[in-house]
CSV table of C-alpha atoms and ligand atoms in Angstrom, one decimal:
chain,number,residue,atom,x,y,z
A,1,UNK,CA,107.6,101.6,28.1
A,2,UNK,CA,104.4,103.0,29.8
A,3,UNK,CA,102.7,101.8,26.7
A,4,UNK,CA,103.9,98.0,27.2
A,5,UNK,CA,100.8,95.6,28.2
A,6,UNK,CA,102.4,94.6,31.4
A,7,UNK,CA,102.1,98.6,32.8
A,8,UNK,CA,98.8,99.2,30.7
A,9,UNK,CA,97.3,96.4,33.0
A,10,UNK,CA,98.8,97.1,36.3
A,11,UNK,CA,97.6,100.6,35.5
A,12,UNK,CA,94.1,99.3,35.1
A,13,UNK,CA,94.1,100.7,31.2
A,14,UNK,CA,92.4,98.2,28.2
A,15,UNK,CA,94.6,95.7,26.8
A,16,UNK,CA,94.2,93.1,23.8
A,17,UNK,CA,95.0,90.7,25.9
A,18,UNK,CA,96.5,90.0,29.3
A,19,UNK,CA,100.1,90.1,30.3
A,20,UNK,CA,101.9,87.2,31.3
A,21,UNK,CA,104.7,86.9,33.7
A,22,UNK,CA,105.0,83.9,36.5
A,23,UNK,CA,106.8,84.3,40.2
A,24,UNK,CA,110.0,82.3,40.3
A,25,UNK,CA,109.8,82.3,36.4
A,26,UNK,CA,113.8,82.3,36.7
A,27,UNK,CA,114.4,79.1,39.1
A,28,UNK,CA,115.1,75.7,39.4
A,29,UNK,CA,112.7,74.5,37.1
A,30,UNK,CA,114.8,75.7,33.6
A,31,UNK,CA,117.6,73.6,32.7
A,32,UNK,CA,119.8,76.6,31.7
A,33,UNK,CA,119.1,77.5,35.5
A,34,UNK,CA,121.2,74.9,36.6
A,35,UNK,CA,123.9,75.5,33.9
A,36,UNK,CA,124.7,78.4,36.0
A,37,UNK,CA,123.8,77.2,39.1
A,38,UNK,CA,126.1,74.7,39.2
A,39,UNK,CA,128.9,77.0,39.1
A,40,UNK,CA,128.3,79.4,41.5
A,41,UNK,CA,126.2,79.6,45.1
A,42,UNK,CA,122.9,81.3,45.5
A,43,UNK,CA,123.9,84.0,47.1
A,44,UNK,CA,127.4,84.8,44.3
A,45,UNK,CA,124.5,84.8,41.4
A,46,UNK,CA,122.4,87.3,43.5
A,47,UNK,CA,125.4,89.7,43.9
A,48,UNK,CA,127.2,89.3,40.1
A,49,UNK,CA,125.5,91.9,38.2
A,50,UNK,CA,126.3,90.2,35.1
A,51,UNK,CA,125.0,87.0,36.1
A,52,UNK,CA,122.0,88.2,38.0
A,53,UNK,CA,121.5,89.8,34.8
A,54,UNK,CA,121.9,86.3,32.9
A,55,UNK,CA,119.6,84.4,34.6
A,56,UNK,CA,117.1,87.1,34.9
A,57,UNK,CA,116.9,87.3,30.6
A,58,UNK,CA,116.4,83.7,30.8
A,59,UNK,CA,112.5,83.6,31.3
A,60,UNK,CA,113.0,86.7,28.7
A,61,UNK,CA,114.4,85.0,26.1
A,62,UNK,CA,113.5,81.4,26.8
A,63,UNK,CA,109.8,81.9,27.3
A,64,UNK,CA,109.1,85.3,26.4
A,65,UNK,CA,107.1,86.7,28.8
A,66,UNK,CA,105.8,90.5,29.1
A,67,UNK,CA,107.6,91.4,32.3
A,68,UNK,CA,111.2,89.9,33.9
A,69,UNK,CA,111.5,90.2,37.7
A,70,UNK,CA,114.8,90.6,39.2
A,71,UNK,CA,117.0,87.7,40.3
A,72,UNK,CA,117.7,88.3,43.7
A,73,UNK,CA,116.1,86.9,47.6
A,74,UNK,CA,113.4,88.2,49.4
A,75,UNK,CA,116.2,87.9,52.2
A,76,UNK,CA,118.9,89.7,51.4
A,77,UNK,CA,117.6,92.6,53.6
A,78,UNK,CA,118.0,90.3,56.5
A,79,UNK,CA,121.2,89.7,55.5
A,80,UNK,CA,122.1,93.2,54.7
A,81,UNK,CA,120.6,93.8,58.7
A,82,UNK,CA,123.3,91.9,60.0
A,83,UNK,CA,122.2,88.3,59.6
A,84,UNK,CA,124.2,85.1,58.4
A,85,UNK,CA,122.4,84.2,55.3
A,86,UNK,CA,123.2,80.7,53.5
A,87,UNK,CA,121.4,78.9,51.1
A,88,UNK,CA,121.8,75.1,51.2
A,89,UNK,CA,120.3,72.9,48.7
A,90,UNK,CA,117.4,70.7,49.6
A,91,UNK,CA,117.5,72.8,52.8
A,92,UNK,CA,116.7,76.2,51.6
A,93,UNK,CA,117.8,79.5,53.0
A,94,UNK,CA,119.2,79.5,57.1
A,95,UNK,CA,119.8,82.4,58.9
A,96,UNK,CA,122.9,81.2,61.0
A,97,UNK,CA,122.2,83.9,64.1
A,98,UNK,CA,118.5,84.0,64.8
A,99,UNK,CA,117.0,86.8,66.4
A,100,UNK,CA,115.2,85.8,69.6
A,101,UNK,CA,115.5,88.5,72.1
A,102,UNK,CA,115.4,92.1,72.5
A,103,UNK,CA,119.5,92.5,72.5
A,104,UNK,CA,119.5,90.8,68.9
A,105,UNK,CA,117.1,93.3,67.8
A,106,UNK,CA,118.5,96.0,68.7
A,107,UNK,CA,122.0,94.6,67.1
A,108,UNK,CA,120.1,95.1,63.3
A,109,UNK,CA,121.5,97.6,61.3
A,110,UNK,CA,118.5,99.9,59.3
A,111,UNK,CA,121.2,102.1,57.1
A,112,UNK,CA,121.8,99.4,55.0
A,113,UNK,CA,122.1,101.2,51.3
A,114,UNK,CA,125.3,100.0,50.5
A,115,UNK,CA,125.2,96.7,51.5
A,116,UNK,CA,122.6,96.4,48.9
A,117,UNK,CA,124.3,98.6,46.4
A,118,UNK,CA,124.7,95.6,44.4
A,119,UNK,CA,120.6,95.0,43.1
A,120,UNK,CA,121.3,98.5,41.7
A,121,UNK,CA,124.4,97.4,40.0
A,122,UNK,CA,122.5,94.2,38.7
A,123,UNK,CA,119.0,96.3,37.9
A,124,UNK,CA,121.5,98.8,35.3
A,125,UNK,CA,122.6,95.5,33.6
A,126,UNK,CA,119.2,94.3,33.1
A,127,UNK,CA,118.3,97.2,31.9
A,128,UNK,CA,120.6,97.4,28.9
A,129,UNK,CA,120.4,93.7,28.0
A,130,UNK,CA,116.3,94.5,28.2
A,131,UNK,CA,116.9,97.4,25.8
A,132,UNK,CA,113.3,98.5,26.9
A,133,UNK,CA,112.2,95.6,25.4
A,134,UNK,CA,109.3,94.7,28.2
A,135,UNK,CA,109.6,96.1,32.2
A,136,UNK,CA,111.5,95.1,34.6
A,137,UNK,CA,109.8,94.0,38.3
A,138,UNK,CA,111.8,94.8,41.3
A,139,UNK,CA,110.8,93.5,44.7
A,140,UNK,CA,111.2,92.9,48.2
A,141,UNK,CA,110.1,91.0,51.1
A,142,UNK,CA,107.3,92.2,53.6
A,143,UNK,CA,108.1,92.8,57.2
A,144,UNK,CA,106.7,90.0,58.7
A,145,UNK,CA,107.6,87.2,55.9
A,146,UNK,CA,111.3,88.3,56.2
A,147,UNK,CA,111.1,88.5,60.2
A,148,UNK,CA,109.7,84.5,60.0
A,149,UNK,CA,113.0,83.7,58.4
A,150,UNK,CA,115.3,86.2,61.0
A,151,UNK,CA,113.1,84.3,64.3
A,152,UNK,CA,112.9,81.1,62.7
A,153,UNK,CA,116.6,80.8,61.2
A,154,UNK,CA,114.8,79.5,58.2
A,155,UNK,CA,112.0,78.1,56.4
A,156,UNK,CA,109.2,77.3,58.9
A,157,UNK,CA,105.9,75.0,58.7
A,158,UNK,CA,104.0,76.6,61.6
A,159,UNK,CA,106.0,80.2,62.6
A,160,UNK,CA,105.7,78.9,66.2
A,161,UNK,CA,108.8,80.7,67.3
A,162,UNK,CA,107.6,84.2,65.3
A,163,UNK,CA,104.1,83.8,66.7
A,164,UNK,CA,105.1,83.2,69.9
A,165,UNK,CA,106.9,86.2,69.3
A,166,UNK,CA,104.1,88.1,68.9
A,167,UNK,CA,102.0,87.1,71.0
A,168,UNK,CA,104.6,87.2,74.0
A,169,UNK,CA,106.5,90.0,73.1
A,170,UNK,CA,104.5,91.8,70.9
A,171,UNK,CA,107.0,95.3,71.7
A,172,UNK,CA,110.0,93.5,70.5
A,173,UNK,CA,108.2,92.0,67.2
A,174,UNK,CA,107.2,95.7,66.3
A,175,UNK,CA,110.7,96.8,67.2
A,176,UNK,CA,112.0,94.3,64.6
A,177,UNK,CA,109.1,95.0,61.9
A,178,UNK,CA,109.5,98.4,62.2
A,179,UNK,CA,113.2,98.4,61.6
A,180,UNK,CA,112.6,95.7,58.4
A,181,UNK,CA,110.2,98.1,57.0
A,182,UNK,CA,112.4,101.1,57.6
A,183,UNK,CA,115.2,99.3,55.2
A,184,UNK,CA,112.6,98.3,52.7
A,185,UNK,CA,111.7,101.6,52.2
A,186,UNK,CA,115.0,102.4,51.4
A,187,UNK,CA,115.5,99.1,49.4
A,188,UNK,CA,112.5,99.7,47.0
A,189,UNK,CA,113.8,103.2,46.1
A,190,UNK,CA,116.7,102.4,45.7
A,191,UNK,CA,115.4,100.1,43.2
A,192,UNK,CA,113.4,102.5,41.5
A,193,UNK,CA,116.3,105.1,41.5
A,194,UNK,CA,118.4,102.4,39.8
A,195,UNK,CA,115.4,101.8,36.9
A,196,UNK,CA,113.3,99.0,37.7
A,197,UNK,CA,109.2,99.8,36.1
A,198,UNK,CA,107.7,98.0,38.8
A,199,UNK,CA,108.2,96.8,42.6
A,200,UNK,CA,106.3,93.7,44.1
A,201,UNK,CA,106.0,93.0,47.9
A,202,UNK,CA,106.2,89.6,48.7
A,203,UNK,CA,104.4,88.9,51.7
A,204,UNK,CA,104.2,85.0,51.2
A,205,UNK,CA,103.3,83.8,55.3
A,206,UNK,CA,100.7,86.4,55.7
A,207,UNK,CA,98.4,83.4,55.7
A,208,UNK,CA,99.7,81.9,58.9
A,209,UNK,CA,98.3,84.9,60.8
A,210,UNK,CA,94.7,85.6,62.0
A,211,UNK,CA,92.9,88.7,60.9
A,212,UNK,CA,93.5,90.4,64.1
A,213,UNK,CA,97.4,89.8,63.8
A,214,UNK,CA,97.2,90.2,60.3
A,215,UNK,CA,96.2,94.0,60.8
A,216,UNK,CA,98.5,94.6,63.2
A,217,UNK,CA,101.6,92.7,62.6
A,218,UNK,CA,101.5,92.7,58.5
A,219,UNK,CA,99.0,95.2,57.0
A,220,UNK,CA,100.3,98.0,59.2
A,221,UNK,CA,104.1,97.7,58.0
A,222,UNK,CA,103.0,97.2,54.5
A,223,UNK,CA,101.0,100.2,54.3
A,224,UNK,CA,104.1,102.2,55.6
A,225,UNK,CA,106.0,100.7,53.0
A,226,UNK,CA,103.9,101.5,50.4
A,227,UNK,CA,103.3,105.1,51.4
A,228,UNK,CA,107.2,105.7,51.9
A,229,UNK,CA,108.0,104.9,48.2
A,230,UNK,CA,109.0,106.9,45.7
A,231,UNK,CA,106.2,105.6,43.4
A,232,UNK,CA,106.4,108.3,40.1
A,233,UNK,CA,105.2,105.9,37.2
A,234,UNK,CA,106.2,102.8,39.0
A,235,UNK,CA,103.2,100.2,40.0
A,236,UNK,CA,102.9,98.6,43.3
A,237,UNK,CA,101.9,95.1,43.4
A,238,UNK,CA,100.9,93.6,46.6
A,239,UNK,CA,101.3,89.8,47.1
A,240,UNK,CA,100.8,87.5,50.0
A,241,UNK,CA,99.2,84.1,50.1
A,242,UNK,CA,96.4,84.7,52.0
A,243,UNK,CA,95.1,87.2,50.1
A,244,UNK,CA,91.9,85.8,48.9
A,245,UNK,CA,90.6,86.4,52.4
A,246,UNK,CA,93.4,89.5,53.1
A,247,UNK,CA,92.7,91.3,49.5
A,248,UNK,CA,90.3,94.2,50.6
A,249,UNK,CA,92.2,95.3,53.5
A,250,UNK,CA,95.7,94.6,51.3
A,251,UNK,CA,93.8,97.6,49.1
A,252,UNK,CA,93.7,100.0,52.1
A,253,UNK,CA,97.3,99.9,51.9
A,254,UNK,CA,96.7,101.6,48.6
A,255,UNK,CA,98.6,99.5,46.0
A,256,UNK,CA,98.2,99.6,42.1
A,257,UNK,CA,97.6,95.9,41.7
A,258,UNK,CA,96.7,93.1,44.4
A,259,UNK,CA,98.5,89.9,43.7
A,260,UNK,CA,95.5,87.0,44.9
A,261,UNK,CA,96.4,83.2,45.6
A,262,UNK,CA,94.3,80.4,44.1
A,263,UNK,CA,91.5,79.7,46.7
A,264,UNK,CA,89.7,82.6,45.7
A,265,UNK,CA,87.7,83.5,42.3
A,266,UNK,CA,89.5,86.3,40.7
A,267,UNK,CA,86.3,88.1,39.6
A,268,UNK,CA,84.9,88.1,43.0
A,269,UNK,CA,87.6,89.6,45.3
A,270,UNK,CA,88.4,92.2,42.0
A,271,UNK,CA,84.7,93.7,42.5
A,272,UNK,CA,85.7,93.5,45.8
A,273,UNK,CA,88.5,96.2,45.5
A,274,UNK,CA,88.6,100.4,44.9
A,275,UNK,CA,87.7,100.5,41.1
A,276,UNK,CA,90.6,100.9,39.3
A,277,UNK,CA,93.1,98.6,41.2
A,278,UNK,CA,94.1,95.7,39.2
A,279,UNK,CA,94.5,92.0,40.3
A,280,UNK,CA,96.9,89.8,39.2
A,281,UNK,CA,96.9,85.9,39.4
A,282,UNK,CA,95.6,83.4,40.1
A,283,UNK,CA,96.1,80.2,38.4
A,284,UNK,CA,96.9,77.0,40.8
A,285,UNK,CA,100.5,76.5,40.1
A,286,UNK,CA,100.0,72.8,40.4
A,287,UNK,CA,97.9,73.1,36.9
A,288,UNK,CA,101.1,73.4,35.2
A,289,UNK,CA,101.6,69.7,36.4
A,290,UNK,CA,98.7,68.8,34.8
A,291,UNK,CA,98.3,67.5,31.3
A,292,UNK,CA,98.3,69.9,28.5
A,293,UNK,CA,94.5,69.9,27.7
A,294,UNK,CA,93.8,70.7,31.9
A,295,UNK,CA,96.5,73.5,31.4
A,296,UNK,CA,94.3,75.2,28.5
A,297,UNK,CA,91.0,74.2,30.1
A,298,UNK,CA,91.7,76.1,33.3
A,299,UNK,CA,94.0,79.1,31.8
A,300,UNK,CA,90.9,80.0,28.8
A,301,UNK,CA,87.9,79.2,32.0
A,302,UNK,CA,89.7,82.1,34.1
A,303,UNK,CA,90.1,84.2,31.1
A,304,UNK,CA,86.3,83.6,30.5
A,305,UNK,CA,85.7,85.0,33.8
A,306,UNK,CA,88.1,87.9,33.5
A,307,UNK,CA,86.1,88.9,30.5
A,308,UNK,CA,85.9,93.0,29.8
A,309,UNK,CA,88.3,93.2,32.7
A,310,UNK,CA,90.6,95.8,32.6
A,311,UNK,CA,93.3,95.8,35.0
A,312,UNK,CA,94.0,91.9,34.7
A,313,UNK,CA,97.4,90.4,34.8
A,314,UNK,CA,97.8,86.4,34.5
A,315,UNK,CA,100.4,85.0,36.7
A,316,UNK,CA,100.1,81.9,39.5
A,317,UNK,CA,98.6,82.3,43.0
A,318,UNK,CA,102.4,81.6,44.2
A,319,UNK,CA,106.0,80.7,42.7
A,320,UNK,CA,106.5,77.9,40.0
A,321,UNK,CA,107.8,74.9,41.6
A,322,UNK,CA,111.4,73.5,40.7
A,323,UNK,CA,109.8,70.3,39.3
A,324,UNK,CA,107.5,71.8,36.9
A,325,UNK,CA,108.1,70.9,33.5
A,326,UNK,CA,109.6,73.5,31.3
A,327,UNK,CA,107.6,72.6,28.5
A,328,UNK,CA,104.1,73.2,30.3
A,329,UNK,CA,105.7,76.4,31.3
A,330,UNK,CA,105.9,77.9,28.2
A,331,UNK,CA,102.5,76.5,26.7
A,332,UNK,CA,101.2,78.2,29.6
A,333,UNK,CA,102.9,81.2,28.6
A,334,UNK,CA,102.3,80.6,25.2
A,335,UNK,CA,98.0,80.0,25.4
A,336,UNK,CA,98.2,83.4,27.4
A,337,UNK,CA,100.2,85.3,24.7
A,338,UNK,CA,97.8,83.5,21.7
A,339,UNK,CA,94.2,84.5,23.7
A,340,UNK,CA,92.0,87.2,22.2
A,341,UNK,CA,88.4,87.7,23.3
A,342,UNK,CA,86.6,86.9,20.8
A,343,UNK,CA,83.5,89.0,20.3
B,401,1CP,O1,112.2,84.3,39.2
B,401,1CP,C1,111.9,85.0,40.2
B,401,1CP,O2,110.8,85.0,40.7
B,401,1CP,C2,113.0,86.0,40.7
B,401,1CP,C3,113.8,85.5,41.8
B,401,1CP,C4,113.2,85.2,43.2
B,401,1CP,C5,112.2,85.7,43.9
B,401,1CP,C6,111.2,86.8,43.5
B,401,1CP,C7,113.9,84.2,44.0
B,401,1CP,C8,115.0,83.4,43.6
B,401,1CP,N1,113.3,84.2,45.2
B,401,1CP,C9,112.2,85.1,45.2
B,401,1CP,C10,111.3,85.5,46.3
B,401,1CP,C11,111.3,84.6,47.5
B,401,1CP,N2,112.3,84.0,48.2
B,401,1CP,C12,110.1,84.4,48.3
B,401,1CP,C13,108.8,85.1,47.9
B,401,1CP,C14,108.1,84.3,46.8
B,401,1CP,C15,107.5,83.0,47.2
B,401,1CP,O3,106.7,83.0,48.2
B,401,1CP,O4,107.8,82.1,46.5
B,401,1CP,C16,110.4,83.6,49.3
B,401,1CP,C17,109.5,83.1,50.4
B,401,1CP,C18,111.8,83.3,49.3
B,401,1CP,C19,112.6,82.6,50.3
B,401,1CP,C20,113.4,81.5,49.6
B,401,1CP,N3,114.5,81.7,48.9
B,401,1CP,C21,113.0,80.2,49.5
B,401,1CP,C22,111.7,79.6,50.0
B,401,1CP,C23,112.0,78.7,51.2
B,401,1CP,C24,110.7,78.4,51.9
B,401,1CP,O5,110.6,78.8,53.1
B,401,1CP,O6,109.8,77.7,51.3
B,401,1CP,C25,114.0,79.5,48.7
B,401,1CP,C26,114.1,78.1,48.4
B,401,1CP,C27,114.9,80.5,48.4
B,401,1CP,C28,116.1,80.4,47.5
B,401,1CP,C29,115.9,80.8,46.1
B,401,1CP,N4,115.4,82.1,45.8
B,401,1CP,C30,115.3,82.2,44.4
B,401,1CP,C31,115.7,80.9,43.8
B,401,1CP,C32,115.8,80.6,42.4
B,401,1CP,C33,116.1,80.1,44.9
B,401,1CP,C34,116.6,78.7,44.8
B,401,1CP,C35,118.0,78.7,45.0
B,401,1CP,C36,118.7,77.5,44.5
B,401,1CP,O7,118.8,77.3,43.3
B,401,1CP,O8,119.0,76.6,45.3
């Protein structure tokens, strides 16, 4: 397995070519997604081994990417905390009890293993049906994306309820990080205990804070994070949109790839990290809208740039969107898998 592109890349060793995999590759935009779907809630597929384990393989097997990610939710730690998670379509996820005060904090649970014991059940499932085929990425949520969702009670254009939070009550929003970090310590090793070859920290509203905040609400919880898991061969990849401005100080934190969103140019912010960290990204997602010819235009210029790059992993600066076609998809995936530098 340590000799699959996917790790050779995060590990910053030379590879032919660079690994594909795409965040929310197993979603709403794959038909056989919704063959599933359609028969069971969000939150039933996350917690049915065997059919977390089906719709993870469906990227696998359907596009055939070098690395599946778990199917699960950033937010099931919230939930496991104590909060009343639903996901609603066309509304996304809710939290049914926000937490607004001090009380509501302190009403979170932090020892939380069991609750969650069912990733691990889903992650041995995987596992088998991946028959070490290519890794398997486990993840979780970063402090302050899942504590927008807990304050918000959901999805949230401008965080004005979690900044306010902050900026009011800046004691009760370390209270709450700091018990959200404690359980996804716990959460990624238990992860890694259970198999998975890689974690990724989602830290998708980083961008909504200013670099002052940013240090003291985000970076500081991640960097715990990091330094409490149980890392043995198992890459870190850091994510959050905002990174092309966030990326150096995201590297202080000490992860073995940064994970960069499409405003900046990949080649620039990599020279800006500790050699031997690896990037991953950073392709507009909204390319894979675009017409074929666009798709292979863009993909081969940042592969041009990437050139005698170790340490380079293609993916999209955030998640597919549900009404991306499939087919542009896997030409995407398949240009990638294709490219050699000539030389
Ligand atoms: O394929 C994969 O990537 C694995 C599964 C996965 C992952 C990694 C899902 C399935 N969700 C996530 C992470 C996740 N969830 C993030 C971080 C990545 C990102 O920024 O895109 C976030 C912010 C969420 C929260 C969430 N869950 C949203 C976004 C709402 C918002 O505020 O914009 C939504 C719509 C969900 C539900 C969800 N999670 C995953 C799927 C396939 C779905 C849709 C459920 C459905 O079919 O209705």
């Amino acid at each position: 397995m340590q000799d699959s592109l996917f790790l050779r890349a995060a590990f910053s060793k030379s590879t032919e070519r660079p690994p594909v995999w795409m965040m929310r590759q197993a979603g709403r935009f794959m038909p056989e997604y919704w063959e599933i779907k359609n028969k069971y809630s969000f939150l039933e597929m996350c917690k049915t081994p065997e059919i977390a384990a089906d719709v993870t393989m469906l990227p696998v097997d359907l596009l055939g990417i070098d690395a599946a990610i778990l199917f699960s939710d950033i937010l099931v730690t919230g939930e496991a905390m104590g909060g009343d998670l639903s996901f609603t379509q066309g509304v996304g996820p809710k939290f049914a009890n926000p937490v607004r005060s001090q009380a509501d904090v302190d009403k979170l649970l932090t020892d939380v293993d069991d609750k969650l014991q069912y990733v691990a059940d889903a992650i041995k499932v995987i596992q088998q049906r991946l028959n070490g085929k290519i890794p398997l990425i486990g993840f979780a949520g970063a402090p302050f994306t899942v504590m927008s969702y807990l304050v918000e009670g959901g999805s949230s254009k401008d965080f004005k309820l979690t900044k306010l939070m902050l900026h009011n009550h800046p004691e009760m929003a370390h209270a709450l990080l700091a018990k959200i970090a404690k359980v996804t310590i716990n959460y990624l090793n238990l992860q890694i205990d259970a198999g998975v070859n890689a974690v990724q920290l989602f830290d998708s509203w980083a961008l909504a804070l200013s670099w002052d905040d940013y240090h003291e609400f985000s970076h500081r919880y991640n960097k715990q994070i990091i330094e409490g898991l149980n890392r043995k061969d198992v890459p870190v990849i850091s994510f959050c949109k905002g990174s092309s401005v966030f990326a150096p100080i995201m590297a202080e934190a000490k992860p073995d790839v940064v994970s960069i969103d499409w405003n900046a140019d990949l080649l620039d912010i990599k020279k800006k990290l500790p050699a031997g960290m690896a990037v991953q990204g950073n392709l507009d997602p909204h390319i894979l809208y675009a017409e074929k010819h666009v798709i292979k235009d863009r993909i081969h210029r940042l592969f041009e740039r990437m050139r005698g790059e170790d340490g380079f992993i293609f993916n999209l600066g955030h998640g597919i969107m549900p009404d991306i076609p499939f087919d542009n998809v896997k030409y995407a995936v398949e240009l990638v898998k294709e490219f050699r530098y000539e030389v």
